[in-house]
mmCIF file of C-alpha atoms and ligand atoms in Angstrom:
data_model
loop_
_atom_site.group_PDB
_atom_site.id
_atom_site.type_symbol
_atom_site.label_atom_id
_atom_site.label_comp_id
_atom_site.label_asym_id
_atom_site.label_seq_id
_atom_site.Cartn_x
_atom_site.Cartn_y
_atom_site.Cartn_z
ATOM 1 C CA UNK A 502 22.981 -12.406 15.574
ATOM 2 C CA UNK A 503 25.768 -12.355 12.998
ATOM 3 C CA UNK A 504 26.920 -9.423 10.896
ATOM 4 C CA UNK A 505 27.521 -9.142 7.167
ATOM 5 C CA UNK A 506 28.868 -5.872 5.849
ATOM 6 C CA UNK A 507 27.434 -2.940 7.764
ATOM 7 C CA UNK A 508 24.159 -4.679 8.537
ATOM 8 C CA UNK A 509 23.124 -6.983 11.351
ATOM 9 C CA UNK A 510 21.939 -10.280 9.831
ATOM 10 C CA UNK A 511 19.722 -12.252 12.145
ATOM 11 C CA UNK A 512 20.070 -15.986 12.443
ATOM 12 C CA UNK A 513 16.976 -18.157 12.160
ATOM 13 C CA UNK A 514 16.661 -18.702 15.917
ATOM 14 C CA UNK A 515 16.501 -14.977 16.822
ATOM 15 C CA UNK A 516 13.128 -13.772 18.141
ATOM 16 C CA UNK A 517 11.010 -12.398 15.275
ATOM 17 C CA UNK A 518 9.664 -8.864 15.370
ATOM 18 C CA UNK A 519 6.017 -8.363 14.450
ATOM 19 C CA UNK A 520 6.256 -6.985 10.886
ATOM 20 C CA UNK A 521 8.138 -8.798 8.115
ATOM 21 C CA UNK A 522 8.923 -6.980 4.858
ATOM 22 C CA UNK A 523 9.548 -9.125 1.774
ATOM 23 C CA UNK A 524 11.045 -7.445 -1.282
ATOM 24 C CA UNK A 525 12.859 -5.060 1.051
ATOM 25 C CA UNK A 526 15.406 -4.157 -1.648
ATOM 26 C CA UNK A 527 12.616 -3.259 -4.119
ATOM 27 C CA UNK A 528 11.354 0.155 -5.186
ATOM 28 C CA UNK A 529 8.619 0.308 -2.527
ATOM 29 C CA UNK A 530 10.011 -2.196 -0.011
ATOM 30 C CA UNK A 531 13.112 -0.115 0.731
ATOM 31 C CA UNK A 532 10.913 2.813 1.806
ATOM 32 C CA UNK A 533 8.646 0.551 3.856
ATOM 33 C CA UNK A 534 11.816 -0.586 5.655
ATOM 34 C CA UNK A 535 12.934 2.990 6.284
ATOM 35 C CA UNK A 536 9.529 4.138 7.559
ATOM 36 C CA UNK A 537 9.166 1.146 9.873
ATOM 37 C CA UNK A 538 12.639 1.808 11.274
ATOM 38 C CA UNK A 539 11.744 5.463 11.869
ATOM 39 C CA UNK A 540 8.424 4.694 13.530
ATOM 40 C CA UNK A 541 9.142 1.528 15.478
ATOM 41 C CA UNK A 542 12.819 0.585 15.689
ATOM 42 C CA UNK A 543 13.581 -3.133 15.896
ATOM 43 C CA UNK A 544 9.957 -4.170 15.355
ATOM 44 C CA UNK A 545 10.472 -5.307 11.801
ATOM 45 C CA UNK A 546 12.492 -7.855 9.823
ATOM 46 C CA UNK A 547 13.620 -7.313 6.240
ATOM 47 C CA UNK A 548 13.652 -10.351 3.944
ATOM 48 C CA UNK A 549 16.199 -10.090 1.111
ATOM 49 C CA UNK A 550 17.850 -12.588 -1.186
ATOM 50 C CA UNK A 551 21.068 -10.569 -1.390
ATOM 51 C CA UNK A 552 22.321 -9.046 1.890
ATOM 52 C CA UNK A 553 25.088 -7.214 -0.003
ATOM 53 C CA UNK A 554 22.440 -5.345 -2.011
ATOM 54 C CA UNK A 555 20.647 -4.527 1.240
ATOM 55 C CA UNK A 556 23.899 -3.201 2.700
ATOM 56 C CA UNK A 557 24.600 -1.120 -0.424
ATOM 57 C CA UNK A 558 21.137 0.425 -0.117
ATOM 58 C CA UNK A 559 21.752 1.128 3.573
ATOM 59 C CA UNK A 560 18.565 -0.697 4.583
ATOM 60 C CA UNK A 561 17.803 -0.298 8.261
ATOM 61 C CA UNK A 562 18.028 -3.942 9.470
ATOM 62 C CA UNK A 563 17.522 -6.505 10.875
ATOM 63 C CA UNK A 564 18.009 -8.254 7.549
ATOM 64 C CA UNK A 565 17.439 -11.963 6.924
ATOM 65 C CA UNK A 566 18.220 -13.891 3.784
ATOM 66 C CA UNK A 567 15.555 -15.975 2.052
ATOM 67 C CA UNK A 568 14.427 -16.915 -1.437
ATOM 68 C CA UNK A 569 10.713 -17.150 -2.247
ATOM 69 C CA UNK A 570 11.371 -20.657 -3.572
ATOM 70 C CA UNK A 571 12.032 -21.853 -0.006
ATOM 71 C CA UNK A 572 8.645 -22.092 1.709
ATOM 72 C CA UNK A 573 10.130 -23.697 4.855
ATOM 73 C CA UNK A 574 12.586 -20.840 5.305
ATOM 74 C CA UNK A 575 9.804 -18.289 4.832
ATOM 75 C CA UNK A 576 7.663 -20.008 7.430
ATOM 76 C CA UNK A 577 10.569 -19.953 9.872
ATOM 77 C CA UNK A 578 11.062 -16.210 9.314
ATOM 78 C CA UNK A 579 7.335 -15.406 9.570
ATOM 79 C CA UNK A 580 6.948 -17.189 12.928
ATOM 80 C CA UNK A 581 5.711 -14.682 15.523
ATOM 81 C CA UNK A 582 5.072 -11.930 12.955
ATOM 82 C CA UNK A 583 1.805 -10.023 13.088
ATOM 83 C CA UNK A 584 1.870 -8.709 9.509
ATOM 84 C CA UNK A 585 3.809 -9.307 6.291
ATOM 85 C CA UNK A 586 4.432 -6.975 3.344
ATOM 86 C CA UNK A 587 4.262 -9.136 0.208
ATOM 87 C CA UNK A 588 6.208 -8.187 -2.935
ATOM 88 C CA UNK A 589 6.859 -10.617 -5.752
ATOM 89 C CA UNK A 590 8.302 -9.695 -9.125
ATOM 90 C CA UNK A 591 8.396 -12.648 -11.527
ATOM 91 C CA UNK A 592 5.168 -13.237 -13.502
ATOM 92 C CA UNK A 593 6.544 -16.625 -14.637
ATOM 93 C CA UNK A 594 6.621 -17.815 -11.012
ATOM 94 C CA UNK A 595 3.109 -17.696 -9.502
ATOM 95 C CA UNK A 596 4.363 -20.176 -6.903
ATOM 96 C CA UNK A 597 6.322 -17.360 -5.189
ATOM 97 C CA UNK A 598 3.075 -15.782 -3.924
ATOM 98 C CA UNK A 599 1.767 -19.213 -3.060
ATOM 99 C CA UNK A 600 4.859 -19.940 -0.955
ATOM 100 C CA UNK A 601 4.685 -16.616 0.874
ATOM 101 C CA UNK A 602 0.958 -16.807 1.594
ATOM 102 C CA UNK A 603 1.046 -20.471 2.653
ATOM 103 C CA UNK A 604 4.071 -19.866 4.896
ATOM 104 C CA UNK A 605 2.410 -16.821 6.476
ATOM 105 C CA UNK A 606 -0.757 -18.766 7.179
ATOM 106 C CA UNK A 607 1.187 -21.697 8.654
ATOM 107 C CA UNK A 608 3.216 -19.342 10.856
ATOM 108 C CA UNK A 609 0.066 -17.728 12.295
ATOM 109 C CA UNK A 610 0.534 -14.322 10.662
ATOM 110 C CA UNK A 611 -2.591 -12.148 11.047
ATOM 111 C CA UNK A 612 -2.435 -9.723 8.108
ATOM 112 C CA UNK A 613 -0.755 -9.446 4.701
ATOM 113 C CA UNK A 614 -0.341 -6.294 2.602
ATOM 114 C CA UNK A 615 0.258 -7.125 -1.061
ATOM 115 C CA UNK A 616 1.810 -4.870 -3.689
ATOM 116 C CA UNK A 617 -0.061 -5.275 -6.972
ATOM 117 C CA UNK A 618 -0.780 -3.440 -10.229
ATOM 118 C CA UNK A 619 -3.693 -1.157 -11.039
ATOM 119 C CA UNK A 620 -3.872 -2.753 -14.491
ATOM 120 C CA UNK A 621 -5.722 -5.708 -12.882
ATOM 121 C CA UNK A 622 -8.893 -3.573 -12.846
ATOM 122 C CA UNK A 623 -8.696 -2.952 -16.605
ATOM 123 C CA UNK A 624 -10.924 -5.570 -18.285
ATOM 124 C CA UNK A 625 -8.947 -5.125 -21.528
ATOM 125 C CA UNK A 626 -5.632 -6.043 -19.880
ATOM 126 C CA UNK A 627 -5.048 -9.746 -20.406
ATOM 127 C CA UNK A 628 -1.276 -10.041 -20.630
ATOM 128 C CA UNK A 629 0.942 -12.273 -18.494
ATOM 129 C CA UNK A 630 1.589 -9.550 -15.888
ATOM 130 C CA UNK A 631 -2.113 -8.729 -15.499
ATOM 131 C CA UNK A 632 -3.126 -12.397 -15.172
ATOM 132 C CA UNK A 633 -0.333 -13.092 -12.684
ATOM 133 C CA UNK A 634 -1.233 -10.125 -10.461
ATOM 134 C CA UNK A 635 -4.949 -11.064 -10.568
ATOM 135 C CA UNK A 636 -4.182 -14.630 -9.601
ATOM 136 C CA UNK A 637 -1.852 -13.537 -6.775
ATOM 137 C CA UNK A 638 -4.529 -11.221 -5.382
ATOM 138 C CA UNK A 639 -7.124 -14.008 -5.550
ATOM 139 C CA UNK A 640 -4.781 -16.376 -3.768
ATOM 140 C CA UNK A 641 -4.342 -13.904 -0.922
ATOM 141 C CA UNK A 642 -8.066 -13.177 -0.617
ATOM 142 C CA UNK A 643 -8.792 -16.911 -0.429
ATOM 143 C CA UNK A 644 -5.971 -17.622 2.047
ATOM 144 C CA UNK A 645 -7.806 -16.981 5.297
ATOM 145 C CA UNK A 646 -5.330 -14.200 6.138
ATOM 146 C CA UNK A 647 -6.615 -10.695 6.713
ATOM 147 C CA UNK A 648 -5.429 -8.694 3.676
ATOM 148 C CA UNK A 649 -4.932 -5.306 2.025
ATOM 149 C CA UNK A 650 -4.012 -4.931 -1.663
ATOM 150 C CA UNK A 651 -2.128 -1.874 -2.948
ATOM 151 C CA UNK A 652 -2.734 -1.553 -6.708
ATOM 152 C CA UNK A 653 -0.211 0.897 -8.040
ATOM 153 C CA UNK A 654 0.485 2.650 -11.306
ATOM 154 C CA UNK A 655 4.060 2.740 -12.591
ATOM 155 C CA UNK A 656 6.475 3.801 -9.842
ATOM 156 C CA UNK A 657 8.254 7.087 -10.676
ATOM 157 C CA UNK A 658 11.494 5.306 -9.783
ATOM 158 C CA UNK A 659 11.299 3.411 -13.107
ATOM 159 C CA UNK A 660 12.859 6.596 -14.546
ATOM 160 C CA UNK A 661 16.082 5.631 -12.751
ATOM 161 C CA UNK A 662 16.619 3.100 -15.576
ATOM 162 C CA UNK A 663 17.368 6.119 -17.794
ATOM 163 C CA UNK A 664 20.144 7.410 -15.533
ATOM 164 C CA UNK A 665 23.118 5.659 -17.245
ATOM 165 C CA UNK A 666 22.295 6.918 -20.784
ATOM 166 C CA UNK A 667 21.444 10.373 -19.455
ATOM 167 C CA UNK A 668 24.770 10.578 -17.650
ATOM 168 C CA UNK A 669 26.847 9.313 -20.578
ATOM 169 C CA UNK A 670 25.004 10.551 -23.722
ATOM 170 C CA UNK A 671 22.270 12.934 -22.567
ATOM 171 C CA UNK A 672 19.774 10.613 -24.254
ATOM 172 C CA UNK A 673 16.729 8.571 -23.237
ATOM 173 C CA UNK A 674 15.699 5.790 -25.609
ATOM 174 C CA UNK A 675 12.255 4.323 -25.006
ATOM 175 C CA UNK A 676 9.014 3.226 -26.630
ATOM 176 C CA UNK A 677 5.806 5.228 -26.142
ATOM 177 C CA UNK A 678 7.330 8.626 -25.442
ATOM 178 C CA UNK A 679 3.971 10.397 -25.618
ATOM 179 C CA UNK A 680 2.009 7.899 -23.497
ATOM 180 C CA UNK A 681 0.879 9.547 -20.265
ATOM 181 C CA UNK A 682 0.818 7.526 -17.036
ATOM 182 C CA UNK A 683 -0.411 8.622 -13.608
ATOM 183 C CA UNK A 684 2.887 7.381 -12.152
ATOM 184 C CA UNK A 685 3.228 7.255 -8.382
ATOM 185 C CA UNK A 686 6.034 8.051 -5.937
ATOM 186 C CA UNK A 687 7.072 4.767 -4.259
ATOM 187 C CA UNK A 688 7.641 6.717 -1.025
ATOM 188 C CA UNK A 689 3.932 7.577 -0.952
ATOM 189 C CA UNK A 690 3.005 3.949 -1.606
ATOM 190 C CA UNK A 691 5.315 2.887 1.237
ATOM 191 C CA UNK A 692 3.577 5.310 3.592
ATOM 192 C CA UNK A 693 0.245 3.661 2.823
ATOM 193 C CA UNK A 694 1.822 0.208 3.140
ATOM 194 C CA UNK A 695 3.043 0.969 6.660
ATOM 195 C CA UNK A 696 -0.404 2.238 7.633
ATOM 196 C CA UNK A 697 -1.995 -0.913 6.207
ATOM 197 C CA UNK A 698 0.522 -3.107 8.049
ATOM 198 C CA UNK A 699 -0.112 -1.452 11.390
ATOM 199 C CA UNK A 700 -3.707 -0.098 11.392
ATOM 200 C CA UNK A 701 -6.766 -2.393 11.425
ATOM 201 C CA UNK A 702 -9.106 -0.313 9.236
ATOM 202 C CA UNK A 703 -7.370 -1.266 5.992
ATOM 203 C CA UNK A 704 -8.398 -4.941 6.127
ATOM 204 C CA UNK A 705 -10.286 -6.270 3.065
ATOM 205 C CA UNK A 706 -9.500 -3.113 1.067
ATOM 206 C CA UNK A 707 -7.939 -2.899 -2.402
ATOM 207 C CA UNK A 708 -6.581 0.615 -2.935
ATOM 208 C CA UNK A 709 -5.999 2.203 -6.354
ATOM 209 C CA UNK A 710 -2.834 4.283 -5.905
ATOM 210 C CA UNK A 711 -1.804 6.797 -8.571
ATOM 211 C CA UNK A 712 0.210 9.977 -8.598
ATOM 212 C CA UNK A 713 -1.425 13.421 -8.862
ATOM 213 C CA UNK A 714 -1.124 13.820 -12.644
ATOM 214 C CA UNK A 715 -0.430 11.774 -15.748
ATOM 215 C CA UNK A 716 2.938 12.479 -17.369
ATOM 216 C CA UNK A 717 4.606 11.051 -20.450
ATOM 217 C CA UNK A 718 8.232 9.895 -20.732
ATOM 218 C CA UNK A 719 8.981 12.881 -22.978
ATOM 219 C CA UNK A 720 7.584 15.242 -20.319
ATOM 220 C CA UNK A 721 9.578 13.451 -17.617
ATOM 221 C CA UNK A 722 12.763 13.898 -19.655
ATOM 222 C CA UNK A 723 11.970 17.614 -20.021
ATOM 223 C CA UNK A 724 11.611 17.888 -16.231
ATOM 224 C CA UNK A 725 14.960 16.145 -15.745
ATOM 225 C CA UNK A 726 16.628 18.392 -18.350
ATOM 226 C CA UNK A 727 15.367 21.471 -16.495
ATOM 227 C CA UNK A 728 16.685 20.171 -13.182
ATOM 228 C CA UNK A 729 20.083 19.202 -14.591
ATOM 229 C CA UNK A 730 20.426 22.379 -16.664
ATOM 230 C CA UNK A 731 21.302 20.230 -19.696
ATOM 231 C CA UNK A 732 19.761 19.472 -23.060
ATOM 232 C CA UNK A 733 18.418 15.910 -23.024
ATOM 233 C CA UNK A 734 17.206 14.116 -26.115
ATOM 234 C CA UNK A 735 14.351 11.597 -26.263
ATOM 235 C CA UNK A 736 14.781 8.941 -28.955
ATOM 236 C CA UNK A 737 11.653 6.931 -29.714
ATOM 237 C CA UNK A 738 12.269 3.194 -30.067
ATOM 238 C CA UNK A 739 10.115 1.179 -32.461
ATOM 239 C CA UNK A 740 7.962 -1.564 -30.962
ATOM 240 C CA UNK A 741 10.358 -4.175 -32.363
ATOM 241 C CA UNK A 742 13.381 -2.446 -30.829
ATOM 242 C CA UNK A 743 11.680 -2.136 -27.450
ATOM 243 C CA UNK A 744 10.559 -5.761 -27.486
ATOM 244 C CA UNK A 745 14.069 -6.929 -28.400
ATOM 245 C CA UNK A 746 15.530 -5.000 -25.452
ATOM 246 C CA UNK A 747 12.971 -6.409 -23.012
ATOM 247 C CA UNK A 748 13.436 -9.883 -24.415
ATOM 248 C CA UNK A 749 17.197 -9.766 -23.824
ATOM 249 C CA UNK A 750 16.609 -8.647 -20.252
ATOM 250 C CA UNK A 751 13.492 -10.577 -19.168
ATOM 251 C CA UNK A 752 12.831 -13.248 -21.827
ATOM 252 C CA UNK A 753 10.177 -13.446 -24.552
ATOM 253 C CA UNK A 754 7.064 -14.011 -22.432
ATOM 254 C CA UNK A 755 7.620 -10.956 -20.248
ATOM 255 C CA UNK A 756 8.726 -8.881 -23.268
ATOM 256 C CA UNK A 757 5.380 -9.622 -24.962
ATOM 257 C CA UNK A 758 3.483 -8.585 -21.811
ATOM 258 C CA UNK A 759 5.505 -5.371 -21.445
ATOM 259 C CA UNK A 760 4.883 -4.473 -25.085
ATOM 260 C CA UNK A 761 1.156 -5.075 -24.701
ATOM 261 C CA UNK A 762 1.149 -2.906 -21.557
ATOM 262 C CA UNK A 763 3.056 -0.150 -23.373
ATOM 263 C CA UNK A 764 0.581 -0.244 -26.278
ATOM 264 C CA UNK A 765 -2.335 0.028 -23.872
ATOM 265 C CA UNK A 766 -0.661 3.008 -22.177
ATOM 266 C CA UNK A 767 -0.260 4.643 -25.600
ATOM 267 C CA UNK A 768 -4.041 4.298 -25.929
ATOM 268 C CA UNK A 769 -4.554 6.142 -22.637
ATOM 269 C CA UNK A 770 -5.112 3.110 -20.358
ATOM 270 C CA UNK A 771 -2.935 4.443 -17.507
ATOM 271 C CA UNK A 772 -3.833 8.146 -17.570
ATOM 272 C CA UNK A 773 -6.607 8.248 -15.013
ATOM 273 C CA UNK A 774 -5.779 9.890 -11.680
ATOM 274 C CA UNK A 775 -7.366 8.329 -8.593
ATOM 275 C CA UNK A 776 -7.954 10.373 -5.413
ATOM 276 C CA UNK A 777 -7.489 7.454 -2.981
ATOM 277 C CA UNK A 778 -3.800 8.053 -2.289
ATOM 278 C CA UNK A 779 -4.321 11.682 -1.271
ATOM 279 C CA UNK A 780 -7.250 10.707 0.940
ATOM 280 C CA UNK A 781 -5.167 8.054 2.702
ATOM 281 C CA UNK A 782 -2.126 10.320 3.123
ATOM 282 C CA UNK A 783 -4.153 13.370 4.173
ATOM 283 C CA UNK A 784 -2.036 15.482 1.775
ATOM 284 C CA UNK A 785 -1.533 15.733 -1.997
ATOM 285 C CA UNK A 786 0.491 12.848 -3.413
ATOM 286 C CA UNK A 787 3.997 13.673 -4.618
ATOM 287 C CA UNK A 788 4.272 14.831 -8.242
ATOM 288 C CA UNK A 789 6.987 13.803 -10.694
ATOM 289 C CA UNK A 790 8.769 17.176 -10.473
ATOM 290 C CA UNK A 791 9.273 16.713 -6.713
ATOM 291 C CA UNK A 792 10.382 13.089 -7.109
ATOM 292 C CA UNK A 793 12.848 14.123 -9.826
ATOM 293 C CA UNK A 794 14.264 16.976 -7.749
ATOM 294 C CA UNK A 795 14.825 14.574 -4.853
ATOM 295 C CA UNK A 796 16.641 12.109 -7.145
ATOM 296 C CA UNK A 797 18.494 14.517 -9.480
ATOM 297 C CA UNK A 798 21.838 13.260 -8.163
ATOM 298 C CA UNK A 799 21.292 9.879 -9.834
ATOM 299 C CA UNK A 800 21.025 11.524 -13.263
ATOM 300 C CA UNK A 801 23.697 14.196 -13.124
HETATM 301 N N1 LIG B 901 7.797 -1.878 -11.781
HETATM 302 C C1 LIG B 901 6.687 -1.481 -12.368
HETATM 303 O O1 LIG B 901 6.710 -0.807 -13.392
HETATM 304 C C2 LIG B 901 5.345 -1.795 -11.734
HETATM 305 C C3 LIG B 901 4.225 -1.035 -12.108
HETATM 306 C C4 LIG B 901 2.989 -1.297 -11.490
HETATM 307 C C5 LIG B 901 2.888 -2.368 -10.604
HETATM 308 N N2 LIG B 901 3.993 -3.117 -10.295
HETATM 309 C C6 LIG B 901 3.807 -4.286 -9.433
HETATM 310 O O2 LIG B 901 4.632 -4.182 -8.276
HETATM 311 C C7 LIG B 901 4.989 -5.499 -7.850
HETATM 312 C C8 LIG B 901 6.491 -5.557 -7.687
HETATM 313 O O3 LIG B 901 7.114 -5.534 -8.965
HETATM 314 P P1 LIG B 901 8.510 -4.798 -9.241
HETATM 315 O O4 LIG B 901 9.111 -5.514 -10.406
HETATM 316 O O5 LIG B 901 8.318 -3.328 -9.358
HETATM 317 O O6 LIG B 901 9.306 -5.127 -7.915
HETATM 318 P P2 LIG B 901 10.674 -4.522 -7.335
HETATM 319 O O7 LIG B 901 10.541 -3.130 -6.899
HETATM 320 O O8 LIG B 901 11.764 -4.833 -8.321
HETATM 321 O O9 LIG B 901 10.850 -5.449 -6.058
HETATM 322 C C9 LIG B 901 10.907 -6.841 -6.139
HETATM 323 C C10 LIG B 901 11.515 -7.324 -4.833
HETATM 324 O O10 LIG B 901 11.316 -8.744 -4.707
HETATM 325 C C11 LIG B 901 12.584 -9.348 -4.474
HETATM 326 N N3 LIG B 901 12.578 -10.696 -5.034
HETATM 327 C C12 LIG B 901 12.244 -11.035 -6.293
HETATM 328 N N4 LIG B 901 12.321 -12.371 -6.434
HETATM 329 C C13 LIG B 901 12.716 -12.870 -5.231
HETATM 330 C C14 LIG B 901 12.956 -14.178 -4.753
HETATM 331 N N5 LIG B 901 12.828 -15.259 -5.557
HETATM 332 N N6 LIG B 901 13.312 -14.335 -3.463
HETATM 333 C C15 LIG B 901 13.457 -13.254 -2.663
HETATM 334 N N7 LIG B 901 13.235 -11.982 -3.064
HETATM 335 C C16 LIG B 901 12.870 -11.798 -4.338
HETATM 336 C C17 LIG B 901 13.584 -8.448 -5.174
HETATM 337 O O11 LIG B 901 14.879 -8.700 -4.695
HETATM 338 P P3 LIG B 901 16.197 -8.228 -5.528
HETATM 339 O O12 LIG B 901 16.347 -6.766 -5.214
HETATM 340 O O13 LIG B 901 17.273 -9.074 -4.981
HETATM 341 O O14 LIG B 901 15.890 -8.460 -6.986
HETATM 342 C C18 LIG B 901 13.030 -7.081 -4.780
HETATM 343 O O15 LIG B 901 13.367 -6.749 -3.463
HETATM 344 C C19 LIG B 901 4.428 -6.466 -8.896
HETATM 345 O O16 LIG B 901 3.210 -6.990 -8.471
HETATM 346 C C20 LIG B 901 4.268 -5.573 -10.116
HETATM 347 O O17 LIG B 901 3.314 -6.068 -11.042
HETATM 348 C C21 LIG B 901 5.229 -2.840 -10.825
#
């Protein structure tokens, strides 16, 4: 074992623990890592492409470096694992899921838990992100691995993207300020992910995971203003302005998909609350007010 920063970084020839978490620096993956560390120390491996980011997040190791483009490396890391948490993030690269699933199968992994999007169940959603998530789910179901799919609504942590402009100008600029979404706390999703990774009864299940109520960006900003004790302003972007921002950040194809998703949300496509998350957790899912209170320090 070698070390990098504050984290132990395992070399490829170290014995592999039974659960491997890909996307461990992501919104849900970081909480899966934390919960696994709390429940079963040293029985998990965290796959990241940037160990410095993992160290900055304080991820509870062991951390290994890999890119989804490297199927051989993934297979090496999956060897001896019982279950893998699968998170991919680039709709232009369907081969990332293919590499992870093929490597898991070749390494003899038993079960895979895949993070996906609840929009896949909406027959009217036919943008790049919807098609990519549908195809990735299909690939997993056809892989021969035992599987669980977690179809989530927007993670509440997306609001963290507003933190810089809130801190500097007291302003949030976004498109679709009135569009309500049954956004979900990524910590709740992670709790279900850990159950699905470690308990057999979740095999062959696709769970619809939403938060307990639909809230709009304007309402979220009001909640944050109340917590911070400051006046915050919401400035509505036009569709063209929003698309231009997304295009600069993610490229044209993803910008088009994000705009289509935002328009569908404005038409109410993401409002519906599903009871599955509460049933799985055995308690009410976390609401936005609680999430915001727990993360107020990022905004103030
Ligand atoms: N975000 C949303 O609004 C939202 C809403 C509903 C559903 N979903 C679904 O949730 C899933 C995850 O999407 P997300 O964008 O939200 O993910 P995310 O939280 O940003 O996590 C993505 C993770 O994958 C890692 N990663 C990406 N490409 C990699 C590569 N080539 N090699 C190694 N690691 C790589 C990232 O590492 P780095 O930290 O180094 O980038 C990060 O840890 C998708 O299926 C998405 O459709 C997302």
